[in-house]
Amino acid sequence: MGVLFTTGRDPCDEARELCRALAAVMPESACENRGKKTVEDVVARARLFGLKRAAIIASEGGKASEISFASVTGKSWEWVGTPVKIKSAAFSGLPKEKPCCAEFSGKRASEWRNFFEVEECCPSCDGDSGFGTLSVECGEKFLRFEVSGRKVGPELVLA
Protein backbone atom coordinates (compact mmCIF):
# COMPACT_ATOMS: atom_id res chain seq x y z
CA MET A 1 0.00 0.00 0.00
CA GLY A 2 1.00 3.61 -0.38
CA VAL A 3 3.02 5.68 -2.83
CA LEU A 4 6.59 6.91 -3.03
CA PHE A 5 6.35 10.42 -4.48
CA THR A 6 9.35 11.90 -6.24
CA THR A 7 10.11 14.47 -8.92
CA GLY A 8 11.50 14.28 -12.42
CA ARG A 9 15.23 14.74 -12.93
CA ASP A 10 15.15 18.55 -13.24
CA PRO A 11 12.37 19.58 -10.83
CA CYS A 12 10.90 23.00 -10.24
CA ASP A 13 9.93 24.28 -6.79
CA GLU A 14 6.24 23.59 -7.46
CA ALA A 15 6.94 19.92 -8.27
CA ARG A 16 8.96 19.55 -5.07
CA GLU A 17 6.17 21.16 -3.04
CA LEU A 18 3.58 18.94 -4.72
CA CYS A 19 5.62 15.83 -3.83
CA ARG A 20 5.85 16.85 -0.18
CA ALA A 21 2.16 17.81 0.00
CA LEU A 22 0.90 14.58 -1.59
CA ALA A 23 3.11 12.47 0.69
CA ALA A 24 1.82 14.42 3.71
CA VAL A 25 -1.86 13.82 2.92
CA MET A 26 -1.87 10.33 1.37
CA PRO A 27 -1.94 7.46 3.89
CA GLU A 28 1.12 5.20 4.02
CA SER A 29 3.06 7.38 1.56
CA ALA A 30 6.52 8.92 1.46
CA CYS A 31 8.43 11.59 -0.44
CA GLU A 32 12.03 11.31 -1.51
CA ASN A 33 14.33 13.55 -3.55
CA ARG A 34 15.10 11.89 -6.84
CA GLY A 35 18.53 13.35 -7.54
CA LYS A 36 20.23 11.30 -10.26
CA LYS A 37 18.14 8.17 -9.66
CA THR A 38 16.80 6.30 -12.68
CA VAL A 39 13.18 5.14 -12.76
CA GLU A 40 14.47 1.67 -11.80
CA ASP A 41 16.24 3.20 -8.78
CA VAL A 42 13.01 4.98 -7.74
CA VAL A 43 11.09 1.71 -8.06
CA ALA A 44 13.74 -0.09 -5.98
CA ARG A 45 13.36 2.56 -3.24
CA ALA A 46 9.56 2.12 -3.28
CA ARG A 47 10.06 -1.63 -2.96
CA LEU A 48 12.48 -1.09 -0.05
CA PHE A 49 9.83 1.02 1.76
CA GLY A 50 7.19 -1.67 1.08
CA LEU A 51 5.15 0.64 -1.16
CA LYS A 52 3.08 -0.59 -4.12
CA ARG A 53 3.29 2.58 -6.20
CA ALA A 54 5.86 5.13 -7.29
CA ALA A 55 4.72 8.51 -8.62
CA ILE A 56 7.02 10.77 -10.60
CA ILE A 57 6.03 14.43 -10.89
CA ALA A 58 7.52 16.02 -14.00
CA SER A 59 8.18 19.74 -14.52
CA GLU A 60 7.94 21.95 -17.56
CA GLY A 61 8.40 25.70 -17.76
CA GLY A 62 8.86 26.06 -14.00
CA LYS A 63 5.56 24.30 -13.17
CA ALA A 64 4.54 20.76 -12.26
CA SER A 65 3.30 19.36 -15.57
CA GLU A 66 2.31 15.71 -15.09
CA ILE A 67 2.26 12.75 -12.73
CA SER A 68 3.22 9.26 -13.91
CA PHE A 69 2.42 6.25 -11.72
CA ALA A 70 4.24 2.92 -11.64
CA SER A 71 2.97 -0.28 -10.06
CA VAL A 72 5.70 -1.96 -8.02
CA THR A 73 5.81 -5.69 -7.35
CA GLY A 74 8.47 -7.93 -5.84
CA LYS A 75 10.64 -8.23 -8.93
CA SER A 76 9.13 -6.01 -11.60
CA TRP A 77 7.25 -2.80 -12.25
CA GLU A 78 5.00 -1.31 -14.94
CA TRP A 79 3.42 2.03 -15.71
CA VAL A 80 -0.17 2.47 -14.53
CA GLY A 81 -2.41 4.21 -17.05
CA THR A 82 -1.22 7.29 -18.89
CA PRO A 83 0.45 10.28 -17.24
CA VAL A 84 -2.00 12.75 -15.69
CA LYS A 85 -1.46 16.26 -17.09
CA ILE A 86 -1.49 19.10 -14.55
CA LYS A 87 -2.73 22.55 -15.56
CA SER A 88 -2.14 24.22 -12.19
CA ALA A 89 -1.62 23.49 -8.51
CA ALA A 90 -2.66 25.43 -5.40
CA PHE A 91 -1.69 24.52 -1.86
CA SER A 92 -3.58 24.58 1.45
CA GLY A 93 -2.14 23.78 4.86
CA LEU A 94 -1.15 20.24 5.70
CA PRO A 95 -2.94 18.08 8.29
CA LYS A 96 -1.36 17.86 11.74
CA GLU A 97 -1.29 14.06 11.44
CA LYS A 98 -1.25 11.92 8.32
CA PRO A 99 -4.73 10.47 7.65
CA CYS A 100 -5.10 6.73 8.28
CA CYS A 101 -7.25 5.98 5.25
CA ALA A 102 -8.92 7.60 2.25
CA GLU A 103 -12.38 7.85 0.73
CA PHE A 104 -12.57 8.64 -2.98
CA SER A 105 -15.56 10.31 -4.62
CA GLY A 106 -16.37 11.89 -7.96
CA LYS A 107 -16.33 10.96 -11.64
CA ARG A 108 -12.73 9.74 -11.63
CA ALA A 109 -12.73 8.12 -8.17
CA SER A 110 -11.94 4.58 -9.37
CA GLU A 111 -9.10 5.83 -11.58
CA TRP A 112 -7.45 7.80 -8.74
CA ARG A 113 -8.06 4.97 -6.24
CA ASN A 114 -6.13 2.71 -8.63
CA PHE A 115 -3.34 5.28 -9.09
CA PHE A 116 -2.82 5.84 -5.36
CA GLU A 117 -3.52 2.26 -4.18
CA VAL A 118 -4.27 3.32 -0.61
CA GLU A 119 -6.40 1.70 2.07
CA GLU A 120 -10.11 2.45 1.77
CA CYS A 121 -11.80 3.35 5.02
CA CYS A 122 -13.26 0.49 7.00
CA PRO A 123 -15.84 0.39 9.83
CA SER A 124 -13.11 0.19 12.48
CA CYS A 125 -11.53 3.38 11.11
CA ASP A 126 -14.32 5.89 11.48
CA GLY A 127 -12.16 8.98 11.73
CA ASP A 128 -12.01 8.75 15.53
CA SER A 129 -8.43 7.51 15.45
CA GLY A 130 -7.19 11.06 15.89
CA PHE A 131 -5.73 11.05 12.40
CA GLY A 132 -8.94 11.61 10.48
CA THR A 133 -10.15 10.30 7.18
CA LEU A 134 -8.87 11.79 3.96
CA SER A 135 -11.62 12.69 1.49
CA VAL A 136 -10.34 12.77 -2.07
CA GLU A 137 -12.67 14.51 -4.53
CA CYS A 138 -11.82 13.34 -8.03
CA GLY A 139 -13.56 15.51 -10.60
CA GLU A 140 -13.16 15.33 -14.35
CA LYS A 141 -10.68 18.24 -14.31
CA PHE A 142 -9.62 18.55 -10.66
CA LEU A 143 -8.33 16.67 -7.64
CA ARG A 144 -8.73 18.02 -4.09
CA PHE A 145 -8.21 16.73 -0.57
CA GLU A 146 -10.06 17.35 2.73
CA VAL A 147 -9.77 16.13 6.31
CA SER A 148 -12.69 16.82 8.66
CA GLY A 149 -14.26 19.16 6.09
CA ARG A 150 -11.11 21.29 5.80
CA LYS A 151 -9.07 21.56 2.60
CA VAL A 152 -5.57 20.16 3.00
CA GLY A 153 -2.59 19.70 0.74
CA PRO A 154 -2.70 20.34 -2.98
CA GLU A 155 -5.63 21.14 -5.20
CA LEU A 156 -4.86 20.22 -8.78
CA VAL A 157 -6.51 21.52 -11.92
CA LEU A 158 -6.03 18.86 -14.57
CA ALA A 159 -5.58 19.44 -18.30
PDB file of C-alpha atoms in Angstrom:
ATOM      1  CA  MET A   1       0.000   0.000   0.000  1.00  0.00           C
ATOM      2  CA  GLY A   2       1.004   3.610  -0.384  1.00  0.00           C
ATOM      3  CA  VAL A   3       3.016   5.681  -2.835  1.00  0.00           C
ATOM      4  CA  LEU A   4       6.594   6.909  -3.034  1.00  0.00           C
ATOM      5  CA  PHE A   5       6.349  10.422  -4.477  1.00  0.00           C
ATOM      6  CA  THR A   6       9.353  11.902  -6.238  1.00  0.00           C
ATOM      7  CA  THR A   7      10.108  14.468  -8.924  1.00  0.00           C
ATOM      8  CA  GLY A   8      11.498  14.277 -12.419  1.00  0.00           C
ATOM      9  CA  ARG A   9      15.230  14.743 -12.934  1.00  0.00           C
ATOM     10  CA  ASP A  10      15.154  18.554 -13.243  1.00  0.00           C
ATOM     11  CA  PRO A  11      12.375  19.577 -10.831  1.00  0.00           C
ATOM     12  CA  CYS A  12      10.904  23.004 -10.242  1.00  0.00           C
ATOM     13  CA  ASP A  13       9.926  24.284  -6.792  1.00  0.00           C
ATOM     14  CA  GLU A  14       6.238  23.590  -7.460  1.00  0.00           C
ATOM     15  CA  ALA A  15       6.940  19.916  -8.274  1.00  0.00           C
ATOM     16  CA  ARG A  16       8.963  19.551  -5.066  1.00  0.00           C
ATOM     17  CA  GLU A  17       6.172  21.159  -3.041  1.00  0.00           C
ATOM     18  CA  LEU A  18       3.578  18.942  -4.724  1.00  0.00           C
ATOM     19  CA  CYS A  19       5.617  15.830  -3.833  1.00  0.00           C
ATOM     20  CA  ARG A  20       5.847  16.846  -0.183  1.00  0.00           C
ATOM     21  CA  ALA A  21       2.160  17.807  -0.001  1.00  0.00           C
ATOM     22  CA  LEU A  22       0.900  14.580  -1.589  1.00  0.00           C
ATOM     23  CA  ALA A  23       3.110  12.474   0.689  1.00  0.00           C
ATOM     24  CA  ALA A  24       1.816  14.420   3.713  1.00  0.00           C
ATOM     25  CA  VAL A  25      -1.863  13.816   2.918  1.00  0.00           C
ATOM     26  CA  MET A  26      -1.871  10.332   1.366  1.00  0.00           C
ATOM     27  CA  PRO A  27      -1.935   7.461   3.886  1.00  0.00           C
ATOM     28  CA  GLU A  28       1.122   5.201   4.022  1.00  0.00           C
ATOM     29  CA  SER A  29       3.063   7.376   1.562  1.00  0.00           C
ATOM     30  CA  ALA A  30       6.520   8.924   1.458  1.00  0.00           C
ATOM     31  CA  CYS A  31       8.432  11.588  -0.444  1.00  0.00           C
ATOM     32  CA  GLU A  32      12.034  11.313  -1.513  1.00  0.00           C
ATOM     33  CA  ASN A  33      14.331  13.554  -3.546  1.00  0.00           C
ATOM     34  CA  ARG A  34      15.101  11.890  -6.836  1.00  0.00           C
ATOM     35  CA  GLY A  35      18.525  13.348  -7.536  1.00  0.00           C
ATOM     36  CA  LYS A  36      20.231  11.304 -10.259  1.00  0.00           C
ATOM     37  CA  LYS A  37      18.143   8.167  -9.663  1.00  0.00           C
ATOM     38  CA  THR A  38      16.795   6.304 -12.681  1.00  0.00           C
ATOM     39  CA  VAL A  39      13.180   5.135 -12.758  1.00  0.00           C
ATOM     40  CA  GLU A  40      14.470   1.671 -11.803  1.00  0.00           C
ATOM     41  CA  ASP A  41      16.235   3.202  -8.780  1.00  0.00           C
ATOM     42  CA  VAL A  42      13.014   4.979  -7.738  1.00  0.00           C
ATOM     43  CA  VAL A  43      11.086   1.707  -8.056  1.00  0.00           C
ATOM     44  CA  ALA A  44      13.740  -0.087  -5.975  1.00  0.00           C
ATOM     45  CA  ARG A  45      13.355   2.555  -3.240  1.00  0.00           C
ATOM     46  CA  ALA A  46       9.555   2.123  -3.281  1.00  0.00           C
ATOM     47  CA  ARG A  47      10.061  -1.630  -2.956  1.00  0.00           C
ATOM     48  CA  LEU A  48      12.475  -1.090  -0.051  1.00  0.00           C
ATOM     49  CA  PHE A  49       9.830   1.018   1.756  1.00  0.00           C
ATOM     50  CA  GLY A  50       7.188  -1.669   1.084  1.00  0.00           C
ATOM     51  CA  LEU A  51       5.146   0.639  -1.163  1.00  0.00           C
ATOM     52  CA  LYS A  52       3.085  -0.591  -4.115  1.00  0.00           C
ATOM     53  CA  ARG A  53       3.291   2.578  -6.198  1.00  0.00           C
ATOM     54  CA  ALA A  54       5.855   5.134  -7.287  1.00  0.00           C
ATOM     55  CA  ALA A  55       4.721   8.515  -8.617  1.00  0.00           C
ATOM     56  CA  ILE A  56       7.023  10.773 -10.602  1.00  0.00           C
ATOM     57  CA  ILE A  57       6.032  14.426 -10.892  1.00  0.00           C
ATOM     58  CA  ALA A  58       7.515  16.023 -14.001  1.00  0.00           C
ATOM     59  CA  SER A  59       8.184  19.737 -14.517  1.00  0.00           C
ATOM     60  CA  GLU A  60       7.938  21.950 -17.559  1.00  0.00           C
ATOM     61  CA  GLY A  61       8.396  25.703 -17.759  1.00  0.00           C
ATOM     62  CA  GLY A  62       8.857  26.061 -14.004  1.00  0.00           C
ATOM     63  CA  LYS A  63       5.563  24.303 -13.174  1.00  0.00           C
ATOM     64  CA  ALA A  64       4.541  20.762 -12.258  1.00  0.00           C
ATOM     65  CA  SER A  65       3.299  19.358 -15.566  1.00  0.00           C
ATOM     66  CA  GLU A  66       2.311  15.711 -15.087  1.00  0.00           C
ATOM     67  CA  ILE A  67       2.256  12.745 -12.733  1.00  0.00           C
ATOM     68  CA  SER A  68       3.219   9.262 -13.906  1.00  0.00           C
ATOM     69  CA  PHE A  69       2.420   6.254 -11.716  1.00  0.00           C
ATOM     70  CA  ALA A  70       4.244   2.924 -11.643  1.00  0.00           C
ATOM     71  CA  SER A  71       2.965  -0.282 -10.063  1.00  0.00           C
ATOM     72  CA  VAL A  72       5.698  -1.958  -8.024  1.00  0.00           C
ATOM     73  CA  THR A  73       5.810  -5.695  -7.355  1.00  0.00           C
ATOM     74  CA  GLY A  74       8.470  -7.931  -5.836  1.00  0.00           C
ATOM     75  CA  LYS A  75      10.638  -8.234  -8.931  1.00  0.00           C
ATOM     76  CA  SER A  76       9.132  -6.005 -11.597  1.00  0.00           C
ATOM     77  CA  TRP A  77       7.248  -2.799 -12.250  1.00  0.00           C
ATOM     78  CA  GLU A  78       4.995  -1.307 -14.936  1.00  0.00           C
ATOM     79  CA  TRP A  79       3.422   2.034 -15.710  1.00  0.00           C
ATOM     80  CA  VAL A  80      -0.171   2.466 -14.534  1.00  0.00           C
ATOM     81  CA  GLY A  81      -2.413   4.213 -17.050  1.00  0.00           C
ATOM     82  CA  THR A  82      -1.217   7.289 -18.893  1.00  0.00           C
ATOM     83  CA  PRO A  83       0.453  10.284 -17.241  1.00  0.00           C
ATOM     84  CA  VAL A  84      -1.997  12.752 -15.689  1.00  0.00           C
ATOM     85  CA  LYS A  85      -1.463  16.255 -17.091  1.00  0.00           C
ATOM     86  CA  ILE A  86      -1.492  19.099 -14.550  1.00  0.00           C
ATOM     87  CA  LYS A  87      -2.728  22.545 -15.559  1.00  0.00           C
ATOM     88  CA  SER A  88      -2.137  24.223 -12.187  1.00  0.00           C
ATOM     89  CA  ALA A  89      -1.616  23.493  -8.506  1.00  0.00           C
ATOM     90  CA  ALA A  90      -2.663  25.432  -5.400  1.00  0.00           C
ATOM     91  CA  PHE A  91      -1.692  24.522  -1.858  1.00  0.00           C
ATOM     92  CA  SER A  92      -3.578  24.584   1.451  1.00  0.00           C
ATOM     93  CA  GLY A  93      -2.142  23.777   4.857  1.00  0.00           C
ATOM     94  CA  LEU A  94      -1.150  20.237   5.701  1.00  0.00           C
ATOM     95  CA  PRO A  95      -2.937  18.079   8.287  1.00  0.00           C
ATOM     96  CA  LYS A  96      -1.357  17.859  11.743  1.00  0.00           C
ATOM     97  CA  GLU A  97      -1.293  14.059  11.442  1.00  0.00           C
ATOM     98  CA  LYS A  98      -1.252  11.917   8.323  1.00  0.00           C
ATOM     99  CA  PRO A  99      -4.727  10.468   7.648  1.00  0.00           C
ATOM    100  CA  CYS A 100      -5.103   6.734   8.280  1.00  0.00           C
ATOM    101  CA  CYS A 101      -7.251   5.975   5.248  1.00  0.00           C
ATOM    102  CA  ALA A 102      -8.916   7.599   2.251  1.00  0.00           C
ATOM    103  CA  GLU A 103     -12.379   7.848   0.733  1.00  0.00           C
ATOM    104  CA  PHE A 104     -12.573   8.643  -2.978  1.00  0.00           C
ATOM    105  CA  SER A 105     -15.563  10.313  -4.622  1.00  0.00           C
ATOM    106  CA  GLY A 106     -16.373  11.893  -7.964  1.00  0.00           C
ATOM    107  CA  LYS A 107     -16.328  10.960 -11.644  1.00  0.00           C
ATOM    108  CA  ARG A 108     -12.731   9.738 -11.635  1.00  0.00           C
ATOM    109  CA  ALA A 109     -12.733   8.116  -8.173  1.00  0.00           C
ATOM    110  CA  SER A 110     -11.943   4.579  -9.365  1.00  0.00           C
ATOM    111  CA  GLU A 111      -9.099   5.833 -11.581  1.00  0.00           C
ATOM    112  CA  TRP A 112      -7.452   7.799  -8.744  1.00  0.00           C
ATOM    113  CA  ARG A 113      -8.055   4.968  -6.245  1.00  0.00           C
ATOM    114  CA  ASN A 114      -6.135   2.714  -8.633  1.00  0.00           C
ATOM    115  CA  PHE A 115      -3.342   5.284  -9.091  1.00  0.00           C
ATOM    116  CA  PHE A 116      -2.815   5.840  -5.356  1.00  0.00           C
ATOM    117  CA  GLU A 117      -3.517   2.264  -4.182  1.00  0.00           C
ATOM    118  CA  VAL A 118      -4.267   3.316  -0.606  1.00  0.00           C
ATOM    119  CA  GLU A 119      -6.399   1.705   2.071  1.00  0.00           C
ATOM    120  CA  GLU A 120     -10.108   2.449   1.768  1.00  0.00           C
ATOM    121  CA  CYS A 121     -11.797   3.347   5.022  1.00  0.00           C
ATOM    122  CA  CYS A 122     -13.263   0.488   6.996  1.00  0.00           C
ATOM    123  CA  PRO A 123     -15.839   0.386   9.828  1.00  0.00           C
ATOM    124  CA  SER A 124     -13.109   0.190  12.483  1.00  0.00           C
ATOM    125  CA  CYS A 125     -11.531   3.381  11.115  1.00  0.00           C
ATOM    126  CA  ASP A 126     -14.319   5.891  11.479  1.00  0.00           C
ATOM    127  CA  GLY A 127     -12.156   8.984  11.726  1.00  0.00           C
ATOM    128  CA  ASP A 128     -12.015   8.753  15.528  1.00  0.00           C
ATOM    129  CA  SER A 129      -8.434   7.511  15.450  1.00  0.00           C
ATOM    130  CA  GLY A 130      -7.186  11.058  15.890  1.00  0.00           C
ATOM    131  CA  PHE A 131      -5.729  11.052  12.403  1.00  0.00           C
ATOM    132  CA  GLY A 132      -8.944  11.610  10.484  1.00  0.00           C
ATOM    133  CA  THR A 133     -10.146  10.298   7.182  1.00  0.00           C
ATOM    134  CA  LEU A 134      -8.870  11.791   3.955  1.00  0.00           C
ATOM    135  CA  SER A 135     -11.620  12.692   1.494  1.00  0.00           C
ATOM    136  CA  VAL A 136     -10.342  12.774  -2.072  1.00  0.00           C
ATOM    137  CA  GLU A 137     -12.668  14.511  -4.527  1.00  0.00           C
ATOM    138  CA  CYS A 138     -11.822  13.344  -8.030  1.00  0.00           C
ATOM    139  CA  GLY A 139     -13.559  15.515 -10.604  1.00  0.00           C
ATOM    140  CA  GLU A 140     -13.163  15.331 -14.352  1.00  0.00           C
ATOM    141  CA  LYS A 141     -10.684  18.236 -14.311  1.00  0.00           C
ATOM    142  CA  PHE A 142      -9.624  18.546 -10.664  1.00  0.00           C
ATOM    143  CA  LEU A 143      -8.332  16.669  -7.641  1.00  0.00           C
ATOM    144  CA  ARG A 144      -8.725  18.016  -4.086  1.00  0.00           C
ATOM    145  CA  PHE A 145      -8.212  16.732  -0.566  1.00  0.00           C
ATOM    146  CA  GLU A 146     -10.057  17.351   2.729  1.00  0.00           C
ATOM    147  CA  VAL A 147      -9.766  16.133   6.308  1.00  0.00           C
ATOM    148  CA  SER A 148     -12.693  16.822   8.665  1.00  0.00           C
ATOM    149  CA  GLY A 149     -14.258  19.160   6.094  1.00  0.00           C
ATOM    150  CA  ARG A 150     -11.107  21.293   5.802  1.00  0.00           C
ATOM    151  CA  LYS A 151      -9.071  21.563   2.601  1.00  0.00           C
ATOM    152  CA  VAL A 152      -5.567  20.160   3.005  1.00  0.00           C
ATOM    153  CA  GLY A 153      -2.587  19.696   0.741  1.00  0.00           C
ATOM    154  CA  PRO A 154      -2.697  20.337  -2.981  1.00  0.00           C
ATOM    155  CA  GLU A 155      -5.633  21.142  -5.204  1.00  0.00           C
ATOM    156  CA  LEU A 156      -4.862  20.225  -8.777  1.00  0.00           C
ATOM    157  CA  VAL A 157      -6.514  21.524 -11.922  1.00  0.00           C
ATOM    158  CA  LEU A 158      -6.025  18.859 -14.573  1.00  0.00           C
ATOM    159  CA  ALA A 159      -5.579  19.440 -18.297  1.00  0.00           C
TER     160      ALA A 159
END
